[in-house]
PDB file of C-alpha atoms and ligand atoms in Angstrom:
ATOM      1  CA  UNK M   1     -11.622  29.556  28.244  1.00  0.00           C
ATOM      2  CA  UNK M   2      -9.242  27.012  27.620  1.00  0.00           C
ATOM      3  CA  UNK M   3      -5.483  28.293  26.747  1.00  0.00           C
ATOM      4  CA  UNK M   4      -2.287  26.750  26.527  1.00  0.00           C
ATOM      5  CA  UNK M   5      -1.230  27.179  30.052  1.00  0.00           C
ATOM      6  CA  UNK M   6      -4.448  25.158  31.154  1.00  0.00           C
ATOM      7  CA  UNK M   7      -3.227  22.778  28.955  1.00  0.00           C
ATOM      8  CA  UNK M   8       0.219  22.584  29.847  1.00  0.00           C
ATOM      9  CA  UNK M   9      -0.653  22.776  33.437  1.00  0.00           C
ATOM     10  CA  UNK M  10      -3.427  19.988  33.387  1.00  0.00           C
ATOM     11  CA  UNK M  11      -2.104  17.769  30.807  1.00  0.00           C
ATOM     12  CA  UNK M  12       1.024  17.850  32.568  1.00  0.00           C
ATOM     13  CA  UNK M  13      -0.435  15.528  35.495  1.00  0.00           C
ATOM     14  CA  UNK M  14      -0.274  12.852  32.941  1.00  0.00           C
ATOM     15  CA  UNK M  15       3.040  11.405  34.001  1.00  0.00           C
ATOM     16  CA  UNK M  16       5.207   9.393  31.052  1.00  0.00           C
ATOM     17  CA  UNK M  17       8.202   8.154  29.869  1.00  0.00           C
ATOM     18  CA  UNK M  18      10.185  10.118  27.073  1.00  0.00           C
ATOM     19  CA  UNK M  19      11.825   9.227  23.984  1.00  0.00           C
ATOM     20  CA  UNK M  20      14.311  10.934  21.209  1.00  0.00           C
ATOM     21  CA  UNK M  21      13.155  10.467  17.536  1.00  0.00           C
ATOM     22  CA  UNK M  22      16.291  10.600  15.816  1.00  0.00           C
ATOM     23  CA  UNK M  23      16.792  10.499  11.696  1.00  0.00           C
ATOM     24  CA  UNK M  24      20.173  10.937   9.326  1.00  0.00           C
ATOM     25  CA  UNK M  25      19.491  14.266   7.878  1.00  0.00           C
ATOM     26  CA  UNK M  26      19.802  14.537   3.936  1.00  0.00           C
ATOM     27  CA  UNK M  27      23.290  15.556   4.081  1.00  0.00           C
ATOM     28  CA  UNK M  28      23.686  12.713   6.718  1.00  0.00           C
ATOM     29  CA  UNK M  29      23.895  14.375   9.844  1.00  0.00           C
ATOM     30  CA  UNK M  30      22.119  12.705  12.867  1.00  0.00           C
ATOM     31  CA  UNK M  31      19.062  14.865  13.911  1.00  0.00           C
ATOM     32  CA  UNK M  32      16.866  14.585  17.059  1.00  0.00           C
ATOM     33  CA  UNK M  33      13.960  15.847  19.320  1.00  0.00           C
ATOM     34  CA  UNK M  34      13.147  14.909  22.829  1.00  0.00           C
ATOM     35  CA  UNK M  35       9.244  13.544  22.226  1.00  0.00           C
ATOM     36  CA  UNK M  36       6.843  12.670  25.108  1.00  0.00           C
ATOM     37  CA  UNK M  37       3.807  12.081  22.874  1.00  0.00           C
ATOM     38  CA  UNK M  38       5.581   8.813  21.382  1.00  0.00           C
ATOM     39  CA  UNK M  39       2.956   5.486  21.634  1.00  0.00           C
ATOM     40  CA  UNK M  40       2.374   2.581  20.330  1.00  0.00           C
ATOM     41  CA  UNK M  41      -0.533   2.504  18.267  1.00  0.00           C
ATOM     42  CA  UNK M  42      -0.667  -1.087  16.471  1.00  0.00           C
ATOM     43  CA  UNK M  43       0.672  -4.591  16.437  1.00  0.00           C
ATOM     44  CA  UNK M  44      -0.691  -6.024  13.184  1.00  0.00           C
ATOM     45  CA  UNK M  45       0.620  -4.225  11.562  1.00  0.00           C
ATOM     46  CA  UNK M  46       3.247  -2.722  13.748  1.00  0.00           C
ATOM     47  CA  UNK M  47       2.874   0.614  14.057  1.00  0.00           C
ATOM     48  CA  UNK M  48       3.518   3.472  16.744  1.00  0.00           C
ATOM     49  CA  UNK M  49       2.781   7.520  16.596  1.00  0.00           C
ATOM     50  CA  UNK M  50       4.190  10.211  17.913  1.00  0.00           C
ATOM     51  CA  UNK M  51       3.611  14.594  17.520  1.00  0.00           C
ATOM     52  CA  UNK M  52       5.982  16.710  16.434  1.00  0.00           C
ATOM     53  CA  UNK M  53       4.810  20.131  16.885  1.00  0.00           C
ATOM     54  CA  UNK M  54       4.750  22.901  13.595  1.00  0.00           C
ATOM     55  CA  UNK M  55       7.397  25.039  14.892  1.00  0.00           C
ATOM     56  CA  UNK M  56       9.367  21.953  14.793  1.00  0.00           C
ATOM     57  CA  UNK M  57      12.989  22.409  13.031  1.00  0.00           C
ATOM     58  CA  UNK M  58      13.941  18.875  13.427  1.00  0.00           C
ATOM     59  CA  UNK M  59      10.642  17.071  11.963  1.00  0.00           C
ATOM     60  CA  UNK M  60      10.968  18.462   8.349  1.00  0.00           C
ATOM     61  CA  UNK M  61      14.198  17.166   8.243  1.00  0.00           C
ATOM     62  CA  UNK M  62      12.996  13.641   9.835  1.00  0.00           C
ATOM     63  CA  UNK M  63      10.151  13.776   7.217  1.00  0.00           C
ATOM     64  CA  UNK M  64      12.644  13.955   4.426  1.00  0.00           C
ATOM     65  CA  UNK M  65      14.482  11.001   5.700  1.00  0.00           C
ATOM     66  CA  UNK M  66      11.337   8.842   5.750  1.00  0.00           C
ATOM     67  CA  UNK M  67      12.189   7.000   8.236  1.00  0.00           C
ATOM     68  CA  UNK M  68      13.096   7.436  12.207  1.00  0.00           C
ATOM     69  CA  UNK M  69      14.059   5.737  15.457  1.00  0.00           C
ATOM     70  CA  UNK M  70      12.097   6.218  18.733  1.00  0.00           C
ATOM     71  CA  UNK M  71      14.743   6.444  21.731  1.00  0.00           C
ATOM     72  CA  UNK M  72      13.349   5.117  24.814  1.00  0.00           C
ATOM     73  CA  UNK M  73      15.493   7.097  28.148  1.00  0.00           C
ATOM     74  CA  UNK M  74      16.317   5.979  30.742  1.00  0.00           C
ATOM     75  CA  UNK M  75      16.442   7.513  33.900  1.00  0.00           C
ATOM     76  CA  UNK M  76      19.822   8.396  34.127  1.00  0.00           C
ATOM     77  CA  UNK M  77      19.908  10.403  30.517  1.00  0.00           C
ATOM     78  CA  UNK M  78      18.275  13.803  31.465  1.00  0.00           C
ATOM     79  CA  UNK M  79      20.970  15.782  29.837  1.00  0.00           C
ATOM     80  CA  UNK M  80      20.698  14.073  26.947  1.00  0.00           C
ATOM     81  CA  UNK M  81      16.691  14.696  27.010  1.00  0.00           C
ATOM     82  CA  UNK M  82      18.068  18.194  27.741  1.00  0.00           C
ATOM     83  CA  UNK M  83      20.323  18.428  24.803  1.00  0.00           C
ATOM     84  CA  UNK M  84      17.772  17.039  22.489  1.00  0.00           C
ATOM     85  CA  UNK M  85      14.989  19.802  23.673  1.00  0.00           C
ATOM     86  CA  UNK M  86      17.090  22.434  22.813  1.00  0.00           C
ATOM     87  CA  UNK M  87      15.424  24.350  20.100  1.00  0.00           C
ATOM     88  CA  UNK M  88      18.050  26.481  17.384  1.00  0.00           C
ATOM     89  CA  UNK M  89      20.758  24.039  17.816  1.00  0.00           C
ATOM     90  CA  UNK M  90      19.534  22.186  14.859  1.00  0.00           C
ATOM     91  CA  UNK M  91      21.449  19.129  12.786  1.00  0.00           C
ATOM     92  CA  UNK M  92      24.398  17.446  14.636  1.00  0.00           C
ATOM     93  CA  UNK M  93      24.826  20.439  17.072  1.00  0.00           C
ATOM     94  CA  UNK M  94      22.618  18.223  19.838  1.00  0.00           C
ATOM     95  CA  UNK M  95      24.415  15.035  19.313  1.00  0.00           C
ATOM     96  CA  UNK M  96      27.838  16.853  20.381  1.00  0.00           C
ATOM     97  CA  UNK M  97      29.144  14.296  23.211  1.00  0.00           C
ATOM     98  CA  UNK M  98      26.337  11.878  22.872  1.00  0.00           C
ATOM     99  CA  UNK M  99      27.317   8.144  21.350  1.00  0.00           C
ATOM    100  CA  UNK M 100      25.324   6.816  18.864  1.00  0.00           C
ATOM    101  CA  UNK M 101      25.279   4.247  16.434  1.00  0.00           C
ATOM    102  CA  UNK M 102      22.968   3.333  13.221  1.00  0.00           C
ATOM    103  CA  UNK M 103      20.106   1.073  13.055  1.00  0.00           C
ATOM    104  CA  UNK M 104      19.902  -1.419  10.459  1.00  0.00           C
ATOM    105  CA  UNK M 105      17.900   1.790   8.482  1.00  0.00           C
ATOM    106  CA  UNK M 106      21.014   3.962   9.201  1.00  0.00           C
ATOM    107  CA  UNK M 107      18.714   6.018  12.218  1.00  0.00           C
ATOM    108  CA  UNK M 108      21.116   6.797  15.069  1.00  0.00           C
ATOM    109  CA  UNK M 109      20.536   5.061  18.232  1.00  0.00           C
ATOM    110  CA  UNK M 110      21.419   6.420  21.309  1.00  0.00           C
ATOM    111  CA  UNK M 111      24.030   4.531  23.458  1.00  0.00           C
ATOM    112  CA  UNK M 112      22.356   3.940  27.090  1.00  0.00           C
ATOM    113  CA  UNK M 113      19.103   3.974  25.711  1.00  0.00           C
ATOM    114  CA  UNK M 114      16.086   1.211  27.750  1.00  0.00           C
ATOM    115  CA  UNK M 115      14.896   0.135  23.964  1.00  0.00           C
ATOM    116  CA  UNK M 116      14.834   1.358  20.383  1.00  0.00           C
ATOM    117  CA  UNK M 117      12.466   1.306  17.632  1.00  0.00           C
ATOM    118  CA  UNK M 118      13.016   2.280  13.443  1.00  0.00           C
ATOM    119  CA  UNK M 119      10.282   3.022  11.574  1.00  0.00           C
ATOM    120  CA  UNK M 120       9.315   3.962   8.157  1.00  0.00           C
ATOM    121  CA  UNK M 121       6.793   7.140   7.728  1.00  0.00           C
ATOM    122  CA  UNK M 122       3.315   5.793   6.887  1.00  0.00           C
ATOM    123  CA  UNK M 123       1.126   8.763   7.161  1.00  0.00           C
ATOM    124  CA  UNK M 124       0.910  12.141   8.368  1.00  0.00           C
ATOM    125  CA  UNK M 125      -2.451  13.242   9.965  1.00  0.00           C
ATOM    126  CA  UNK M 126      -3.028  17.472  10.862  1.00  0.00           C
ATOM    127  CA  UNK M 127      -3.456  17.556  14.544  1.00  0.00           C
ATOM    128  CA  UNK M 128      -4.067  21.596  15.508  1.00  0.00           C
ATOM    129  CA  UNK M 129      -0.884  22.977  15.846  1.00  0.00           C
ATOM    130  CA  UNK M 130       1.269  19.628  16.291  1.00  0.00           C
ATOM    131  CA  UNK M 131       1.293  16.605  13.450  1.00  0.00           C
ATOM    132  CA  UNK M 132       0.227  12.898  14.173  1.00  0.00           C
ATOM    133  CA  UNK M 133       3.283  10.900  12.642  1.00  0.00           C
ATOM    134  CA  UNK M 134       2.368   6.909  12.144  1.00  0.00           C
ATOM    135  CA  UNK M 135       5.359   4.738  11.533  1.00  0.00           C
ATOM    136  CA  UNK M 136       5.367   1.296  10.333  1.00  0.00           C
ATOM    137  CA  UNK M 137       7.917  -0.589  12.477  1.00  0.00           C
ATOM    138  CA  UNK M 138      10.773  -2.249  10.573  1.00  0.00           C
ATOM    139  CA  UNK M 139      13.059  -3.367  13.489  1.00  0.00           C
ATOM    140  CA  UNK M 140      13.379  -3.041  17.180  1.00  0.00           C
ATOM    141  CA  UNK M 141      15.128  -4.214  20.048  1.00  0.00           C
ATOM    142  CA  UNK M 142      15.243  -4.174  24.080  1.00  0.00           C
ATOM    143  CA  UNK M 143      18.295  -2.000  25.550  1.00  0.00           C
ATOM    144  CA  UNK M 144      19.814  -2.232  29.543  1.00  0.00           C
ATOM    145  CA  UNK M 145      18.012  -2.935  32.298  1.00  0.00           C
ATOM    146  CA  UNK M 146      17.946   0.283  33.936  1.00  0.00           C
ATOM    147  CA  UNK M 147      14.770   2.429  35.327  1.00  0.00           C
ATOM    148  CA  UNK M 148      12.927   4.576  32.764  1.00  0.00           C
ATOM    149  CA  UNK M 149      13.475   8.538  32.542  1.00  0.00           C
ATOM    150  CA  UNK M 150       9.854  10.291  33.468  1.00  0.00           C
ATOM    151  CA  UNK M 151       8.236  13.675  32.781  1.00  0.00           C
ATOM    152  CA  UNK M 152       5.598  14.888  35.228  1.00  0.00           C
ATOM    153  CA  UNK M 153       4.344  18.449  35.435  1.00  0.00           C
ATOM    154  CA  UNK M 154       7.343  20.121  33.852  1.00  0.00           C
ATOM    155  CA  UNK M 155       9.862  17.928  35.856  1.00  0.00           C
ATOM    156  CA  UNK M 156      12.086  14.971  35.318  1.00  0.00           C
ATOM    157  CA  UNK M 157      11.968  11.917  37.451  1.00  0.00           C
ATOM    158  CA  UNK M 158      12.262   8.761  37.936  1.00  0.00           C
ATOM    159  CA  UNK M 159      10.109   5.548  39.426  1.00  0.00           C
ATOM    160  CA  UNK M 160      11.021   4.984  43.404  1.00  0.00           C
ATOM    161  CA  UNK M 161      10.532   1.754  43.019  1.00  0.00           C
ATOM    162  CA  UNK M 162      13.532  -0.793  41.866  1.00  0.00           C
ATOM    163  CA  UNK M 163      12.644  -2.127  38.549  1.00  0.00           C
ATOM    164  CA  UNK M 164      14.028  -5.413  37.083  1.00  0.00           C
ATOM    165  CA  UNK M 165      12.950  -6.398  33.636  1.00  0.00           C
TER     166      UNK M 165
HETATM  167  C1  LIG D   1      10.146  15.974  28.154  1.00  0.00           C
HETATM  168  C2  LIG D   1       9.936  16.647  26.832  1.00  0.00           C
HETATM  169  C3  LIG D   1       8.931  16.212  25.974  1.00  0.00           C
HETATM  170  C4  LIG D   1       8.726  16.820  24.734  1.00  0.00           C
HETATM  171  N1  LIG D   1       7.746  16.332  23.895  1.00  0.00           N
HETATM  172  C5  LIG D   1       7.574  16.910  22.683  1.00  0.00           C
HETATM  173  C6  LIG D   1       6.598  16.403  21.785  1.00  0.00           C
HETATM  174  O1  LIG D   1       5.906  15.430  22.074  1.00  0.00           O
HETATM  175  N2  LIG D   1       6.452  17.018  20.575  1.00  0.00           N
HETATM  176  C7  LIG D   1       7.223  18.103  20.220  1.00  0.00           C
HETATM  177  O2  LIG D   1       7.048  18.633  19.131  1.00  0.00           O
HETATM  178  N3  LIG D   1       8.149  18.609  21.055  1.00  0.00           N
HETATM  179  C8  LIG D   1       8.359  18.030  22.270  1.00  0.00           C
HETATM  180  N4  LIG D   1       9.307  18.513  23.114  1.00  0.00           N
HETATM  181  C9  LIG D   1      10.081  19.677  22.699  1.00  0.00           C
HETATM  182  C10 LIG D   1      11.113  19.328  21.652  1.00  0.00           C
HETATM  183  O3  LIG D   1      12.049  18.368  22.086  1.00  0.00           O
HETATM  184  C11 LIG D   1      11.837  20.619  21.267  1.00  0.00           C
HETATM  185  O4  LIG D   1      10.922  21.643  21.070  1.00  0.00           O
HETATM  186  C12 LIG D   1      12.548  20.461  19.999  1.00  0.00           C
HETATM  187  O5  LIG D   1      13.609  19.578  20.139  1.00  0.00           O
HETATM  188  C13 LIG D   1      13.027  21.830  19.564  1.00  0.00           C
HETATM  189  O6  LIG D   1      13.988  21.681  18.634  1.00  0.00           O
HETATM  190  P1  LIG D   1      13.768  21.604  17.084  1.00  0.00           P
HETATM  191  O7  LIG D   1      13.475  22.980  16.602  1.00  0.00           O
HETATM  192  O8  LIG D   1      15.115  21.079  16.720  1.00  0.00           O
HETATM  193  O9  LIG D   1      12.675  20.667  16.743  1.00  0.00           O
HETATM  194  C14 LIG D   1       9.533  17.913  24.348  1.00  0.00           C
HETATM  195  C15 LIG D   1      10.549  18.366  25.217  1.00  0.00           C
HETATM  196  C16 LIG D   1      10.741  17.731  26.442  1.00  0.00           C
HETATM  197  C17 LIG D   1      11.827  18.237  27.350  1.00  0.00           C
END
């Protein structure tokens, strides 16, 4: 029998970096949610994916923007992973003490962040009980050079190796 602490527990071994898809909410307030399923799916075109789940209180209101930005941490952001994971807290609640500032398609970017990405909604595939999001990539950048923030069964860490980009 496979159940969702065999998944957690397993899938967890896959070690990766973690992002926060932020939007501007209809009535324009930032919105966010710490994501570790982000990739990039495509370069031509440019695309990249990542899951919201269906309990989700933050994607609806991403999905009626139409378009988001993919956050890449880095190591030293935790809280702000932290802040963004916190379910209930909805709308500008999580962004309380963290800067941001707009991409070019108004999406907040978060101020330390290793790299950024804004992209428009393409398509939304059914995936169980999470979503497949595609987004077409409309403008991106490189941030600092710092080490990336990690996830790794249930913990956050970073690489022990110096990295220098
Ligand atoms: C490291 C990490 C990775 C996460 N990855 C995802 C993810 O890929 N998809 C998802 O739906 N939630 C993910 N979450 C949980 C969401 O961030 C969290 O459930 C969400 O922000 C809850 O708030 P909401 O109701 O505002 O959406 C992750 C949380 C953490 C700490």
């Amino acid at each position: 029998m496979v159940d969702g602490e065999a998944m957690r527990r397993v899938l967890g071994a896959f070690a990766g970096g973690v992002v926060v898809v932020t939007a501007t909410s209809e009535s324009g307030e930032p919105v966010g949610m710490a994501c570790q399923s982000f990739s990039s799916l495509s370069l031509d075109p440019p695309l990249v994916m990542f899951c919201p789940a269906e309990t989700s209180t933050t994607w609806p209101r991403i999905r009626a923007a139409g378009r988001f930005a993919v956050n890449v941490l880095a190591e030293d952001q935790r809280e702000t992973c932290a802040a963004m994971a916190r379910g209930g807290t909805g709308g500008a609640g999580k962004f309380a003490g963290v800067p941001w500032r707009p991409a070019p398609g108004g999406s907040p970017l978060l101020d330390g962040a290793l790299a950024w990405i804004e992209a428009d909604i393409d398509r939304e595939l059914a995936g169980g009980d999470h979503s497949v999001v595609i987004g077409r990539v409309t403008a991106l950048d490189a941030g600092r050079d710092a080490g990336p923030l990690l996830f790794f069964r249930s913990r956050f860490g970073a690489l022990s190796e110096p990295v220098g980009v």
